[in-house]
Each structure stands twice: as structure tokens, then as C-alpha cells.
Coordinates of C-alpha atoms and ligand atoms in Angstrom, one line a residue:
Chain A
X1 CA -32.0 -4.6 -31.9
X2 CA -34.3 -4.5 -34.9
X3 CA -33.0 -4.3 -38.4
X4 CA -31.7 -0.9 -39.2
X5 CA -30.9 0.4 -42.6
X6 CA -27.4 1.6 -42.1
X7 CA -25.7 4.1 -44.3
X8 CA -23.6 1.2 -45.3
X9 CA -26.4 -0.8 -46.8
X10 CA -27.1 2.0 -49.1
X11 CA -23.5 2.1 -50.2
X12 CA -23.0 -1.6 -50.8
X13 CA -21.3 -2.0 -54.2
X14 CA -23.6 -3.5 -56.8
X15 CA -22.6 -6.9 -58.1
X16 CA -20.6 -6.5 -61.3
X17 CA -22.3 -8.6 -63.9
X18 CA -22.5 -7.4 -67.4
X19 CA -26.0 -6.2 -66.8
X20 CA -24.6 -3.4 -64.9
X21 CA -22.6 -2.0 -67.7
X22 CA -25.5 -2.4 -70.0
X23 CA -27.6 -0.6 -67.5
X24 CA -25.2 2.2 -67.0
X25 CA -25.2 3.1 -70.6
X26 CA -28.9 4.0 -70.4
X27 CA -30.1 7.5 -69.7
X28 CA -33.4 8.7 -68.4
X29 CA -35.5 8.4 -71.5
X30 CA -39.1 8.7 -72.5
X31 CA -41.4 6.1 -70.9
X32 CA -39.1 5.1 -68.1
X33 CA -39.4 8.2 -66.0
X34 CA -43.2 8.2 -66.2
X35 CA -43.2 5.6 -63.3
X36 CA -46.0 5.9 -60.8
X37 CA -44.0 8.3 -58.8
X38 CA -41.5 9.8 -61.2
X39 CA -41.1 13.6 -61.4
X40 CA -42.0 13.5 -65.1
X41 CA -45.7 13.2 -64.5
X42 CA -45.8 15.5 -61.5
X43 CA -45.9 19.3 -61.1
X44 CA -42.5 20.5 -59.6
X45 CA -44.2 22.1 -56.6
X46 CA -45.9 18.8 -55.8
X47 CA -42.7 16.8 -56.2
X48 CA -40.9 19.2 -53.9
X49 CA -43.5 18.4 -51.2
X50 CA -43.5 14.6 -51.6
X51 CA -40.1 13.6 -52.6
X52 CA -38.8 12.9 -49.1
X53 CA -42.1 11.6 -47.8
X54 CA -42.1 7.8 -47.5
X55 CA -45.9 7.5 -47.4
X56 CA -46.5 9.6 -50.6
X57 CA -43.7 8.8 -52.8
X58 CA -43.0 5.2 -53.8
X59 CA -39.4 6.1 -54.5
X60 CA -38.9 8.0 -51.2
X61 CA -40.2 5.0 -49.2
X62 CA -37.0 3.2 -49.9
X63 CA -35.0 6.0 -48.3
X64 CA -36.9 7.9 -45.7
X65 CA -38.5 7.1 -42.5
X66 CA -41.6 8.3 -40.8
X67 CA -42.7 8.2 -37.2
X68 CA -46.1 8.5 -35.6
X69 CA -46.7 9.6 -32.2
X70 CA -49.9 8.5 -30.5
X71 CA -51.1 11.7 -28.8
X72 CA -54.7 11.8 -30.0
X73 CA -56.8 9.0 -28.5
X74 CA -60.3 10.5 -28.7
X75 CA -62.5 9.8 -31.7
X76 CA -65.9 11.1 -32.9
X77 CA -67.2 8.2 -35.0
X78 CA -67.5 4.5 -34.9
X79 CA -66.3 2.3 -37.7
X80 CA -67.4 -1.3 -38.0
X81 CA -63.8 -2.4 -38.4
X82 CA -62.6 -0.7 -35.3
X83 CA -62.6 -1.7 -31.7
X84 CA -61.7 1.3 -29.7
X85 CA -59.8 -0.7 -27.2
X86 CA -57.2 -0.6 -29.9
X87 CA -55.8 2.1 -32.2
X88 CA -57.7 3.7 -35.1
X89 CA -58.0 1.0 -37.7
X90 CA -58.1 3.6 -40.5
X91 CA -54.5 4.4 -40.1
X92 CA -53.0 1.5 -38.2
X93 CA -53.0 -2.2 -38.4
X94 CA -56.1 -3.4 -36.4
X95 CA -55.7 -4.9 -33.0
X96 CA -52.6 -3.0 -31.8
X97 CA -52.4 -0.6 -28.9
X98 CA -49.9 2.3 -29.0
X99 CA -48.3 3.9 -26.0
X100 CA -50.3 7.1 -25.5
X101 CA -48.1 10.2 -25.0
X102 CA -48.6 13.7 -23.9
X103 CA -47.4 16.4 -26.3
X104 CA -44.3 16.9 -24.1
X105 CA -43.5 13.2 -24.0
X106 CA -44.0 13.1 -27.8
X107 CA -41.5 15.9 -28.3
X108 CA -38.9 14.0 -26.3
X109 CA -39.5 10.9 -28.3
X110 CA -39.3 12.7 -31.7
X111 CA -36.0 14.4 -30.7
X112 CA -34.6 11.0 -29.6
X113 CA -35.6 9.3 -32.8
X114 CA -34.3 12.2 -35.0
X115 CA -30.9 11.9 -33.3
X116 CA -30.7 8.1 -33.8
X117 CA -32.6 7.5 -37.1
X118 CA -31.1 9.8 -39.7
X119 CA -33.7 8.7 -42.2
X120 CA -36.4 10.5 -40.3
X121 CA -38.2 12.9 -42.5
X122 CA -41.9 12.9 -41.4
X123 CA -43.8 13.1 -38.2
X124 CA -47.4 12.0 -38.4
X125 CA -50.3 12.0 -36.0
X126 CA -52.7 9.2 -36.8
X127 CA -54.5 8.7 -33.6
X128 CA -54.8 6.3 -31.9
X129 CA -58.2 8.1 -32.3
X130 CA -58.8 11.0 -34.6
X131 CA -56.2 13.7 -34.9
X132 CA -58.7 16.4 -35.9
X133 CA -61.2 15.6 -33.2
X134 CA -58.5 15.4 -30.6
X135 CA -57.2 18.7 -32.0
X136 CA -55.7 20.3 -28.9
X137 CA -53.3 17.5 -28.3
X138 CA -52.5 17.2 -32.0
X139 CA -51.8 20.9 -32.4
X140 CA -49.7 21.2 -29.2
X141 CA -47.5 18.3 -30.4
X142 CA -46.9 19.8 -33.8
X143 CA -46.1 23.2 -32.4
X144 CA -43.6 21.8 -29.9
X145 CA -41.8 19.7 -32.5
X146 CA -41.8 22.3 -35.3
X147 CA -40.0 24.7 -33.0
X148 CA -37.3 22.2 -32.3
X149 CA -36.9 20.5 -35.7
X150 CA -38.1 23.0 -38.3
X151 CA -37.4 20.9 -41.3
X152 CA -39.4 17.9 -40.3
X153 CA -42.6 17.4 -42.4
X154 CA -45.8 17.2 -40.5
X155 CA -48.8 15.2 -41.5
X156 CA -52.0 14.0 -40.0
X157 CA -54.8 11.6 -40.6
X158 CA -58.5 12.0 -40.0
X159 CA -61.8 10.5 -40.6
X160 CA -62.8 13.9 -41.8
X161 CA -65.8 14.7 -39.6
X162 CA -64.0 17.4 -37.6
X163 CA -61.6 18.4 -40.5
X164 CA -63.4 21.5 -41.9
X165 CA -63.2 23.1 -38.4
X166 CA -59.4 23.1 -38.5
X167 CA -58.3 23.6 -42.1
X168 CA -57.2 27.2 -41.5
X169 CA -55.0 26.2 -38.6
X170 CA -53.6 23.3 -40.6
X171 CA -52.6 25.7 -43.3
X172 CA -51.1 28.1 -40.8
X173 CA -49.1 25.4 -39.2
X174 CA -47.5 24.3 -42.5
X175 CA -48.9 20.9 -42.3
X176 CA -48.6 20.0 -46.0
X177 CA -50.1 16.5 -46.0
X178 CA -53.4 15.3 -44.8
X179 CA -54.9 11.8 -45.1
X180 CA -58.7 11.4 -45.0
X181 CA -60.2 8.0 -44.8
X182 CA -63.1 8.0 -47.3
X183 CA -64.8 4.6 -47.7
X184 CA -67.9 5.8 -49.6
X185 CA -69.4 8.7 -51.5
X186 CA -72.9 7.3 -51.2
X187 CA -74.3 7.5 -47.7
X188 CA -76.3 4.3 -48.3
X189 CA -73.1 2.4 -48.6
X190 CA -71.9 4.3 -45.5
X191 CA -74.7 2.8 -43.4
X192 CA -72.9 -0.6 -43.7
X193 CA -69.7 0.9 -42.4
X194 CA -70.5 3.5 -39.8
X195 CA -73.0 2.6 -37.0
X196 CA -72.8 6.1 -35.5
X197 CA -71.1 9.4 -35.4
X198 CA -70.9 12.1 -32.7
X199 CA -71.6 15.6 -34.3
X200 CA -73.0 18.8 -33.0
X201 CA -73.5 17.5 -29.5
X202 CA -75.4 14.4 -30.4
X203 CA -75.1 10.9 -31.6
X204 CA -76.4 10.3 -35.1
X205 CA -77.0 6.8 -36.6
X206 CA -78.0 5.2 -39.9
X207 CA -78.4 7.2 -43.1
X208 CA -78.3 10.5 -41.3
X209 CA -74.9 9.7 -39.8
X210 CA -73.4 8.6 -43.1
X211 CA -74.8 11.7 -44.8
X212 CA -73.2 14.1 -42.4
X213 CA -69.9 12.3 -42.5
X214 CA -69.9 12.2 -46.3
X215 CA -70.7 15.9 -46.5
X216 CA -68.0 16.9 -44.0
X217 CA -65.4 14.7 -45.7
X218 CA -66.1 16.3 -49.1
X219 CA -66.1 19.8 -47.6
X220 CA -62.7 19.1 -45.9
X221 CA -61.2 17.7 -49.0
X222 CA -62.2 20.7 -51.1
X223 CA -61.0 23.1 -48.5
X224 CA -57.6 21.5 -48.3
X225 CA -57.3 21.3 -52.1
X226 CA -58.2 24.9 -52.4
X227 CA -55.2 25.7 -50.0
X228 CA -52.8 23.5 -52.0
X229 CA -52.4 21.1 -49.1
X230 CA -51.8 17.6 -50.4
X231 CA -54.6 15.2 -49.6
X232 CA -54.2 11.5 -49.6
X233 CA -57.4 9.5 -49.5
X234 CA -57.4 6.2 -47.8
X235 CA -60.1 3.6 -48.5
X236 CA -60.6 0.4 -46.7
X237 CA -61.7 -2.3 -49.2
X238 CA -64.5 -4.3 -47.6
X239 CA -65.6 -7.1 -49.9
X240 CA -69.4 -7.0 -50.6
X241 CA -69.8 -3.7 -48.8
X242 CA -67.8 -1.1 -50.7
X243 CA -65.4 -3.0 -53.0
X244 CA -67.1 -2.1 -56.3
X245 CA -68.2 1.3 -55.0
X246 CA -64.5 2.3 -54.5
X247 CA -64.3 2.9 -58.3
X248 CA -66.8 5.6 -57.8
X249 CA -65.0 6.9 -54.7
X250 CA -61.8 7.1 -56.8
X251 CA -63.5 9.2 -59.4
X252 CA -65.1 11.6 -57.0
X253 CA -62.1 12.2 -54.8
X254 CA -59.9 12.7 -57.8
X255 CA -62.3 15.3 -59.2
X256 CA -62.3 17.1 -55.9
X257 CA -58.5 17.4 -55.9
X258 CA -57.1 14.4 -53.9
X259 CA -53.5 13.8 -54.8
X260 CA -53.3 10.1 -54.0
X261 CA -55.8 7.4 -53.4
X262 CA -54.7 4.5 -51.3
X263 CA -56.9 1.4 -51.1
X264 CA -56.1 -0.8 -48.1
X265 CA -57.5 -4.3 -47.4
X266 CA -59.9 -4.8 -44.6
X267 CA -58.1 -6.8 -41.9
X268 CA -60.8 -8.8 -40.1
X269 CA -60.3 -11.1 -37.3
X270 CA -62.9 -12.2 -34.6
X271 CA -60.1 -11.8 -32.0
X272 CA -60.0 -8.0 -32.6
X273 CA -63.6 -7.8 -31.3
X274 CA -64.8 -5.5 -34.1
X275 CA -68.3 -5.6 -35.6
X276 CA -66.9 -6.9 -38.9
X277 CA -64.6 -9.4 -37.2
X278 CA -67.4 -10.8 -35.0
X279 CA -69.8 -11.1 -37.9
X280 CA -67.5 -13.0 -40.3
X281 CA -66.9 -10.2 -42.7
X282 CA -63.8 -11.2 -44.6
X283 CA -61.0 -9.1 -46.0
X284 CA -60.0 -9.1 -49.6
X285 CA -57.3 -11.5 -50.9
X286 CA -54.1 -10.1 -52.3
X287 CA -55.1 -10.7 -55.9
X288 CA -58.6 -9.1 -55.3
X289 CA -56.9 -6.0 -53.9
X290 CA -54.6 -5.9 -56.9
X291 CA -57.4 -6.3 -59.4
X292 CA -59.2 -3.3 -57.8
X293 CA -56.1 -1.2 -57.7
X294 CA -55.4 -2.0 -61.4
X295 CA -58.9 -0.8 -62.2
X296 CA -58.3 2.4 -60.4
X297 CA -54.8 3.2 -61.5
X298 CA -56.0 5.6 -64.3
X299 CA -57.6 7.7 -61.7
X300 CA -55.9 9.5 -58.9
X301 CA -52.4 8.2 -58.4
X302 CA -52.7 5.0 -56.4
X303 CA -50.4 4.4 -53.5
X304 CA -49.5 0.8 -53.4
X305 CA -46.8 0.8 -50.8
X306 CA -48.9 1.8 -47.7
X307 CA -48.2 -0.4 -44.8
X308 CA -51.1 0.4 -42.5
X309 CA -48.5 1.1 -39.8
X310 CA -49.2 1.6 -36.1
X311 CA -50.0 4.9 -34.5
X312 CA -46.6 4.8 -32.8
X313 CA -44.6 3.4 -35.7
X314 CA -41.0 4.4 -36.2
X315 CA -38.8 3.6 -39.1
X316 CA -38.8 3.0 -42.8
X317 CA -42.1 1.7 -44.2
X318 CA -42.4 -2.0 -43.5
X319 CA -40.1 -1.8 -40.5
X320 CA -41.2 -0.7 -37.0
X321 CA -38.6 0.3 -34.5
X322 CA -41.2 1.7 -32.2
X323 CA -40.4 -0.8 -29.5
X324 CA -36.9 0.7 -29.2
X325 CA -38.3 4.1 -28.4
X326 CA -40.9 3.5 -25.7
X327 CA -41.1 6.2 -23.0
X328 CA -39.2 4.2 -20.4
X329 CA -36.2 4.0 -22.7
X330 CA -36.0 7.8 -23.3
X331 CA -33.7 10.1 -21.5
X332 CA -35.2 12.8 -19.4
X333 CA -33.3 15.6 -21.0
X334 CA -32.4 15.5 -24.6
X335 CA -31.4 18.0 -27.2
X336 CA -31.6 17.8 -31.0
X337 CA -28.5 17.2 -33.0
X338 CA -29.2 17.8 -36.7
X339 CA -25.8 16.6 -38.0
X340 CA -26.8 12.9 -38.7
X341 CA -29.9 13.8 -40.6
X342 CA -28.0 16.3 -42.8
X343 CA -25.2 13.7 -43.6
X344 CA -27.8 11.1 -44.5
X345 CA -29.6 13.5 -46.8
X346 CA -26.4 14.1 -48.8
X347 CA -25.8 10.4 -49.4
X348 CA -29.4 9.8 -50.4
X349 CA -29.3 12.6 -52.9
X350 CA -26.4 11.0 -54.6
X351 CA -27.9 7.5 -54.4
X352 CA -31.3 8.6 -55.8
X353 CA -29.7 10.1 -58.8
X354 CA -28.1 6.7 -59.6
X355 CA -31.3 4.9 -58.7
X356 CA -33.3 6.9 -61.2
X357 CA -30.8 6.2 -64.0
X358 CA -30.8 2.5 -63.1
X359 CA -34.6 2.4 -63.3
X360 CA -34.6 4.0 -66.7
X361 CA -32.0 1.6 -68.0
X362 CA -33.9 -1.4 -66.6
X363 CA -37.0 -0.3 -68.5
X364 CA -35.0 -0.3 -71.7
X365 CA -33.7 -3.8 -71.0
X366 CA -37.1 -5.3 -70.5
X367 CA -38.4 -3.4 -73.6
X368 CA -36.1 -5.5 -75.7
X369 CA -37.6 -8.8 -74.6
X370 CA -39.4 -10.6 -77.4
X371 CA -42.5 -11.7 -75.4
X372 CA -45.8 -10.4 -74.1
X373 CA -45.4 -12.1 -70.8
X374 CA -46.5 -10.0 -67.8
X375 CA -45.3 -11.5 -64.6
X376 CA -45.2 -10.7 -60.9
X377 CA -41.8 -10.6 -59.2
X378 CA -41.5 -10.4 -55.4
X379 CA -38.5 -8.8 -53.8
X380 CA -37.0 -9.0 -50.3
X381 CA -35.5 -5.6 -49.4
X382 CA -34.4 -3.7 -46.3
X383 CA -34.7 -0.4 -48.1
X384 CA -32.3 1.7 -50.1
X385 CA -33.9 0.4 -53.4
X386 CA -31.9 -2.8 -53.4
X387 CA -32.4 -6.5 -53.3
X388 CA -30.7 -6.8 -49.9
X389 CA -32.7 -9.0 -47.5
X390 CA -32.5 -12.7 -46.6
X391 CA -35.6 -14.6 -47.7
X392 CA -36.1 -15.9 -44.2
X393 CA -35.9 -12.4 -42.6
X394 CA -38.4 -10.8 -44.9
X395 CA -41.5 -9.6 -43.0
X396 CA -42.9 -8.5 -46.3
X397 CA -42.2 -8.7 -50.0
X398 CA -42.4 -5.9 -52.5
X399 CA -44.2 -7.0 -55.6
X400 CA -43.4 -5.7 -59.0
X401 CA -45.1 -6.3 -62.3
X402 CA -42.9 -6.6 -65.2
X403 CA -43.6 -6.8 -69.0
X404 CA -41.8 -5.3 -72.0
X405 CA -43.7 -2.1 -71.3
X406 CA -41.9 -1.6 -68.0
X407 CA -41.4 -2.5 -64.4
X408 CA -43.9 -1.2 -61.9
X409 CA -44.3 -1.5 -58.2
X410 CA -47.7 -3.0 -57.5
X411 CA -47.8 -3.6 -53.8
X412 CA -46.3 -5.2 -50.7
X413 CA -47.4 -8.4 -49.1
X414 CA -46.9 -9.1 -45.4
X415 CA -45.7 -12.4 -44.2
X416 CA -45.3 -13.9 -40.8
X417 CA -41.6 -14.1 -40.5
X418 CA -40.4 -17.3 -41.9
X419 CA -37.5 -17.7 -39.5
X420 CA -39.7 -17.1 -36.5
X421 CA -42.1 -19.8 -37.6
X422 CA -39.2 -22.2 -37.4
X423 CA -38.6 -25.3 -39.4
X424 CA -41.2 -27.9 -40.4
X425 CA -44.0 -25.6 -39.5
X426 CA -46.1 -26.1 -42.6
X427 CA -48.6 -23.5 -41.4
X428 CA -45.9 -20.8 -41.9
X429 CA -44.8 -22.0 -45.2
X430 CA -48.4 -22.3 -46.4
X431 CA -48.8 -18.7 -45.2
X432 CA -45.8 -17.7 -47.4
X433 CA -47.2 -19.5 -50.3
X434 CA -50.6 -17.8 -49.9
X435 CA -48.9 -14.5 -49.7
X436 CA -47.0 -15.2 -52.9
X437 CA -50.1 -16.1 -54.9
X438 CA -49.6 -15.2 -58.6
X439 CA -45.9 -14.5 -58.1
X440 CA -43.4 -16.1 -60.5
X441 CA -40.1 -15.5 -58.8
X442 CA -38.8 -14.1 -55.5
X443 CA -35.5 -12.2 -55.6
X444 CA -33.6 -11.9 -52.3
X445 CA -30.1 -11.6 -50.9
X446 CA -29.9 -15.1 -49.7
X447 CA -32.1 -18.2 -49.4
X448 CA -31.7 -21.6 -47.8
X449 CA -32.2 -24.8 -49.8
X450 CA -35.2 -26.0 -47.9
X451 CA -37.6 -23.1 -48.5
X452 CA -36.3 -22.9 -52.0
X453 CA -37.3 -26.5 -52.7
X454 CA -40.7 -26.1 -51.1
X455 CA -41.4 -23.0 -53.1
X456 CA -40.2 -24.7 -56.3
X457 CA -42.6 -27.5 -55.6
X458 CA -45.4 -24.9 -55.5
X459 CA -44.2 -23.5 -58.8
X460 CA -42.5 -20.4 -57.4
X461 CA -38.8 -19.8 -58.1
X462 CA -36.5 -18.1 -55.6
X463 CA -33.2 -16.6 -56.6
X464 CA -30.3 -14.8 -54.9
X465 CA -28.4 -14.3 -58.2
X466 CA -29.3 -10.6 -58.1
X467 CA -28.3 -10.0 -54.5
X468 CA -27.6 -6.3 -53.7
X469 CA -28.5 -5.2 -57.1
X470 CA -30.9 -2.3 -57.5
X471 CA -34.4 -3.8 -57.5
X472 CA -35.3 -2.7 -61.0
X473 CA -31.9 -3.8 -62.4
X474 CA -32.2 -7.2 -60.8
X475 CA -35.7 -7.7 -62.1
X476 CA -34.7 -6.6 -65.6
X477 CA -31.7 -8.9 -65.7
X478 CA -33.8 -11.9 -64.6
X479 CA -36.5 -11.0 -67.1
X480 CA -34.1 -10.5 -69.9
X481 CA -32.6 -14.0 -69.2
X482 CA -36.0 -15.6 -68.9
X483 CA -37.5 -13.9 -72.0
X484 CA -34.6 -13.1 -74.3
X485 CA -34.8 -10.6 -77.0
X486 CA -35.2 -11.8 -80.6
X487 CA -31.7 -10.5 -81.4
X488 CA -30.1 -12.3 -78.5
X489 CA -31.9 -15.5 -79.4
X490 CA -30.6 -15.6 -82.9
X491 CA -27.1 -14.6 -81.8
Chain B
X1 CA -78.6 13.0 -10.5
X2 CA -75.2 12.2 -12.0
X3 CA -73.5 9.9 -14.4
X4 CA -70.5 7.6 -13.7
X5 CA -67.9 5.8 -15.8
X6 CA -67.5 2.1 -15.6
X7 CA -63.7 2.1 -15.2
X8 CA -63.2 -1.5 -16.2
X9 CA -64.5 -0.8 -19.7
X10 CA -63.1 2.7 -20.3
X11 CA -60.4 3.0 -23.0
X12 CA -59.2 6.3 -21.5
X13 CA -59.7 8.0 -24.8
X14 CA -60.7 11.2 -23.1
X15 CA -63.5 12.1 -25.6
X16 CA -66.0 12.5 -22.7
X17 CA -63.7 15.0 -21.0
X18 CA -63.8 17.3 -24.1
X19 CA -67.5 17.1 -24.4
X20 CA -68.7 17.6 -20.8
X21 CA -70.2 21.1 -20.5
X22 CA -69.5 21.1 -16.7
X23 CA -65.9 20.0 -16.6
X24 CA -67.1 17.2 -14.4
X25 CA -64.8 14.6 -15.9
X26 CA -61.1 14.3 -15.2
X27 CA -58.3 11.7 -15.0
X28 CA -56.9 10.5 -11.8
X29 CA -53.7 8.6 -12.6
X30 CA -54.9 7.6 -16.0
X31 CA -58.4 6.6 -14.9
X32 CA -61.4 8.8 -16.0
X33 CA -63.9 9.7 -13.4
X34 CA -67.0 11.9 -13.2
X35 CA -67.3 14.2 -10.2
X36 CA -70.9 13.6 -9.2
X37 CA -71.1 17.0 -7.6
X38 CA -70.5 18.8 -10.9
X39 CA -72.4 16.5 -13.2
X40 CA -75.9 17.7 -14.2
X41 CA -76.6 14.9 -16.7
X42 CA -76.1 17.8 -19.2
X43 CA -79.4 19.3 -18.2
X44 CA -79.8 22.8 -19.5
X45 CA -76.9 22.3 -21.9
X46 CA -77.8 19.5 -24.2
X47 CA -80.6 17.1 -24.9
X48 CA -78.6 14.0 -24.0
X49 CA -75.7 13.3 -21.7
X50 CA -72.7 14.1 -23.8
X51 CA -70.3 11.6 -22.3
X52 CA -72.6 8.7 -23.1
X53 CA -73.2 10.0 -26.6
X54 CA -69.6 10.2 -27.5
X55 CA -68.2 7.2 -25.6
X56 CA -67.1 4.5 -28.0
X57 CA -67.8 1.7 -25.5
X58 CA -71.4 0.8 -24.9
X59 CA -72.7 1.1 -21.3
X60 CA -69.6 2.7 -20.0
X61 CA -71.0 6.2 -19.2
X62 CA -74.2 5.4 -17.3
X63 CA -76.4 6.8 -14.7
X64 CA -74.8 6.4 -11.2
Ligands
SF4_501 S1 -62.0 6.8 -37.2 FE1 -60.4 5.4 -36.5 S2 -60.5 5.4 -34.3 FE2 -62.4 6.3 -35.0 S3 -63.8 4.5 -35.1 FE3 -62.9 4.7 -37.1 S4 -61.1 3.4 -37.2 FE4 -61.7 3.7 -35.0
SF4_502 S1 -73.7 13.6 -18.1 FE1 -73.0 15.6 -19.0 S2 -72.5 16.8 -17.2 FE2 -72.5 14.6 -16.5 S3 -70.4 14.0 -16.8 FE3 -71.5 13.4 -18.7 S4 -71.1 15.1 -20.0 FE4 -70.6 15.8 -18.0
SF4_503 S1 -65.4 8.5 -23.7 FE1 -65.7 6.5 -22.7 S2 -63.9 5.3 -23.2 FE2 -63.4 7.4 -23.5 S3 -62.5 8.1 -21.6 FE3 -64.6 8.6 -21.5 S4 -65.6 6.9 -20.5 FE4 -63.6 6.2 -21.2

């Protein structure tokens, strides 16, 4: 069975070093709450919509799970990074195939998951084609599920071409989050990304195709914003094609009312059989992505925790329990039992209050350091906002940037699981090293001596001294020790 | 005068089924097929055969 975030793991007592008392004394003060997702810089009605949504709120993604059902296989455009033998690459990791479901099968699956995964808060339809083009199946699925589980949040993802046709229904159905993939606001740039679209009963190519797509995307975005439906914009960063242009995209989508802008790296591999893959177009490196995200972060809120999950993903971000819930494992008859989800919500509410206070206190601790060092810290976590995963079990690291001005989440980096790679496989360790480019220290729950030594040789520290601490508290404690305050130095 | 689907290349996305003005396309146990008796190559409806225009895989909806 895959790793589950049990209620227990959220309740694990925090290690009791002195940091903790120090931290507890701190309240939620000035700068600390203005984190990328804190309520302080967000209108209350927006916060109410996003606070339990793992894809929209960086904080919620530690606590809540989303699931996607692959009910919409048809698509109306072609992207150069997509091979339609696989799922929509706008919303999923390229090269994966999801189990296609009918709306009735999807309902059975959602109810099964809701009964077994109390963290579930969101149901999304992200393909495997385009949810707006394959509208009948998308709508039928949402209608069935909303009737059974009224408090589940619904969201959908689209390339935008068919979006304007369905905005009124989207509003009527209480879908309050829509993701549009917008890779350009200049059709000329679009010609390098979209070879054709199907619109108004014909296939369009070249500049005409990109122009139509652009206009429809902008129209859809404005229509949604006018109805107060939250819009996240996804952009795929394609080096040499639209990487610099995304600064402009960010400005335009922000002006038109997008709530979040999420830049994802192009994942390109000849084995996926995509146009880009076959033509040697490369994806960006982690540090290139970060440099771009840093440039954009004054614009629309950037979402750095997106996992490009599969069209049939189930679980907290970064984990995928989809394989536990394939159709052949589902019972024929199943009824919804709301009790587990309700109990979980209560525990999370308590926990999040504490987490917010811890974050604020951590910000005060780093503020005291007498340094101008800005460093990247990678954390191995299973969720719940804590440093609670074994180094070797981490499929990804969450990367935080820390300086005296605060601790901010900057992104996650995927790794091939170290343990699966097995020992002595330099390729895997090299992979880990590449993933950790620019990182000073990795904080985890536990780490063996061997990987620790190899990483040390490459200039990266690994520590389990802050195991089970809140992420921000652990980072602050390490930072304070590495860069003491002037007062503490002289003491 | 009819189109056909090259089953070995079809991704079973169903886009052609939506677009066909004659409801000539359906699935038989997950495999998409065109009923040649119903297919008019879109004559009288559209300039180009809709299934071929929307299909994401080249040379998959082709003249029979
Ligand atoms: S919108 Fe999604 S499914 Fe359609 S071509 Fe683009 S990446 Fe593929
Ligand atoms: S050519 Fe036109 S009528 Fe014939 S199957 Fe394709 S869409 Fe239908
Ligand atoms: S559009 Fe093409 S790939 Fe999709 S079902 Fe029809 S023939 Fe198959």
C-alpha cells in the first residue's frame, strides 16, 4: 500500500528542543502572515474558496487531497508537447495514460475514495483530453458527484478554446475553480507551440490557429473573472520558445483577473513521441524555472507547488494513490459515508491554527540572524506541514528559500526514488544531486550514512535533527544555528 | 463514398464521434468504427470530413 498520511502523522508530537518554546512565544505578527498564501494578503471571500484546495493554497496542500477522474478524453487542439496516445500534457505529467471512466464509473470511484481518504476536498476533471471540449461527459460527472457529496469542491482544466461556450453552465454548477493553460499572449509565439486547432467545424493551422486560440482564451478568462470564478493560469515553460515571453503572459493574465499563475517546466523526452520530444526541444532546469518564477512573483500570485499530476491522480499533492482505486478494485455498490471526512476536517482546523502560529514564530527567529545569507533548504515531507519523511523514501523535496526576511516556499523537485534505485547506482544518486542543485541542506526524518556522505562530498548537508518538527520551525532552528544573531554570538 | 478509422492508431478519444453530422461513428467494445452506410464524407454539411479534421492522430480517419 502506498504511503498514506494518517491522522496520526499529523498529531505526532513535535520534538521538544528549546526552539519550540521560543517559537511558541511568537504570535502572528506583521510580515510573517504575508506569506505567499496567507490570509493577510487575500480577500476573505477568496480565502474561503481556496483554503481547503490543495492546488490553489500552498498551505492547504499540506493537508488536503484532490482527485482527478479521467472522463474527458477528447481534445480540440494539438500541442507540440502532447502525444494524444497519452493524457493531456497541460495538466498531467507527460507520457502517462489514465484509466478512462464513464461518468457513472467516476461517481463510484469518487465515493470510494471519499470513504477511504478523509483528506479529499477537491474533485477535478483535467482530461485526459479537454474538459470543456468533452463537455457532456464533464458535466454529467460533476452533476452526479455533486448530488452525492455536496461539499466537495469541483474544478476543471481546459486549453480555453471551448471555454467561452460553457462559462454560464460552469457558474450554474458551482464550479469555483477553473484552470486555463495559456502559453502565450502573442499568436506569433503560439505558432511554435500549436500546430493546429479544431474550431467552428474546421482545422486551422499557423498564425490563424494561434490567433483564434488566444482570443478564446482571453475571452474565457474575462468571462470567468466577471463571474467571480477563480481562474488559475498554467503556463508551460519552453526554453527558447516562450520562456521570456511568459513575463508578458503573467502581466496580461493578471490584468485580466487571473488569481494564480503557475509556471510548469516542459517535460520533454523522445520516448513520449511528442513533436518537441522528437525534435530535441529541452525542458528548463530547476534553477532556470526558479529564476523565471522569481521574476514573476510580483505579478499574479505564483503557484510553486503544482505537481503536474495525472488525470487520474488521487491523494495529497506529490503522492498518487490512483493505483489503489482502479475500476477493478471498486465495489459494485457503494454508498457515501461522510463521517471520516468530517472528523479529519476538525483535526486539521486545530492543526492549521498551530501551524500558522509556528510559521510566524519561525519568521521572527530568522529575522534575528545577523547575516544576509539567502539559502535554499530542501525538506522531505509526507504532508501535514512537518519534516516527516525518510530521505530515501522521498519522491520529491519541497524547497524553501530562507533569509532574515523570511522563509518562503519556492517549489518542489521530483526525484526518482532513491531506495528504488538501490545501492551503488550512481545514476540515481547523480539524479538526486542534480535535483538538489543550489540547495544547502536537506532536512528529513531520517537518513542513512551512505547517502549522507555522498551528498556531503558534493557540498550538500543532510540532517535529521529536526525530524517531525513543523517545516518552518525546523528550517528556522537550523538557520539560527548556522547564522547566529549578533546577540547570541556575543553571549 | 465513406471514411474509415484505422483502428490500430485510434486513441479512442471520441472526438470524431461528437463531430460527425450523421452519427455515423460509434464504439463497439471500446473500438471506434464508422458505419459506411451513414457516412457521407460530410457532404452537404461541412467542407471537410469532420472526423479527419478533429482526429489527433495523422492518417487515422481516411477514405475507405
Ligand atoms: S490541450 Fe492537452 S490533450 Fe489537448 S493537445 Fe494540448 S496537451 Fe494534449
Ligand atoms: S466523414 Fe463526416 S460523415 Fe463520414 S464519418 Fe467522418 S464525420 Fe461522419
Ligand atoms: S478522433 Fe481519431 S483517435 Fe479519436 S476516436 Fe476518432 S479516430 Fe480515434
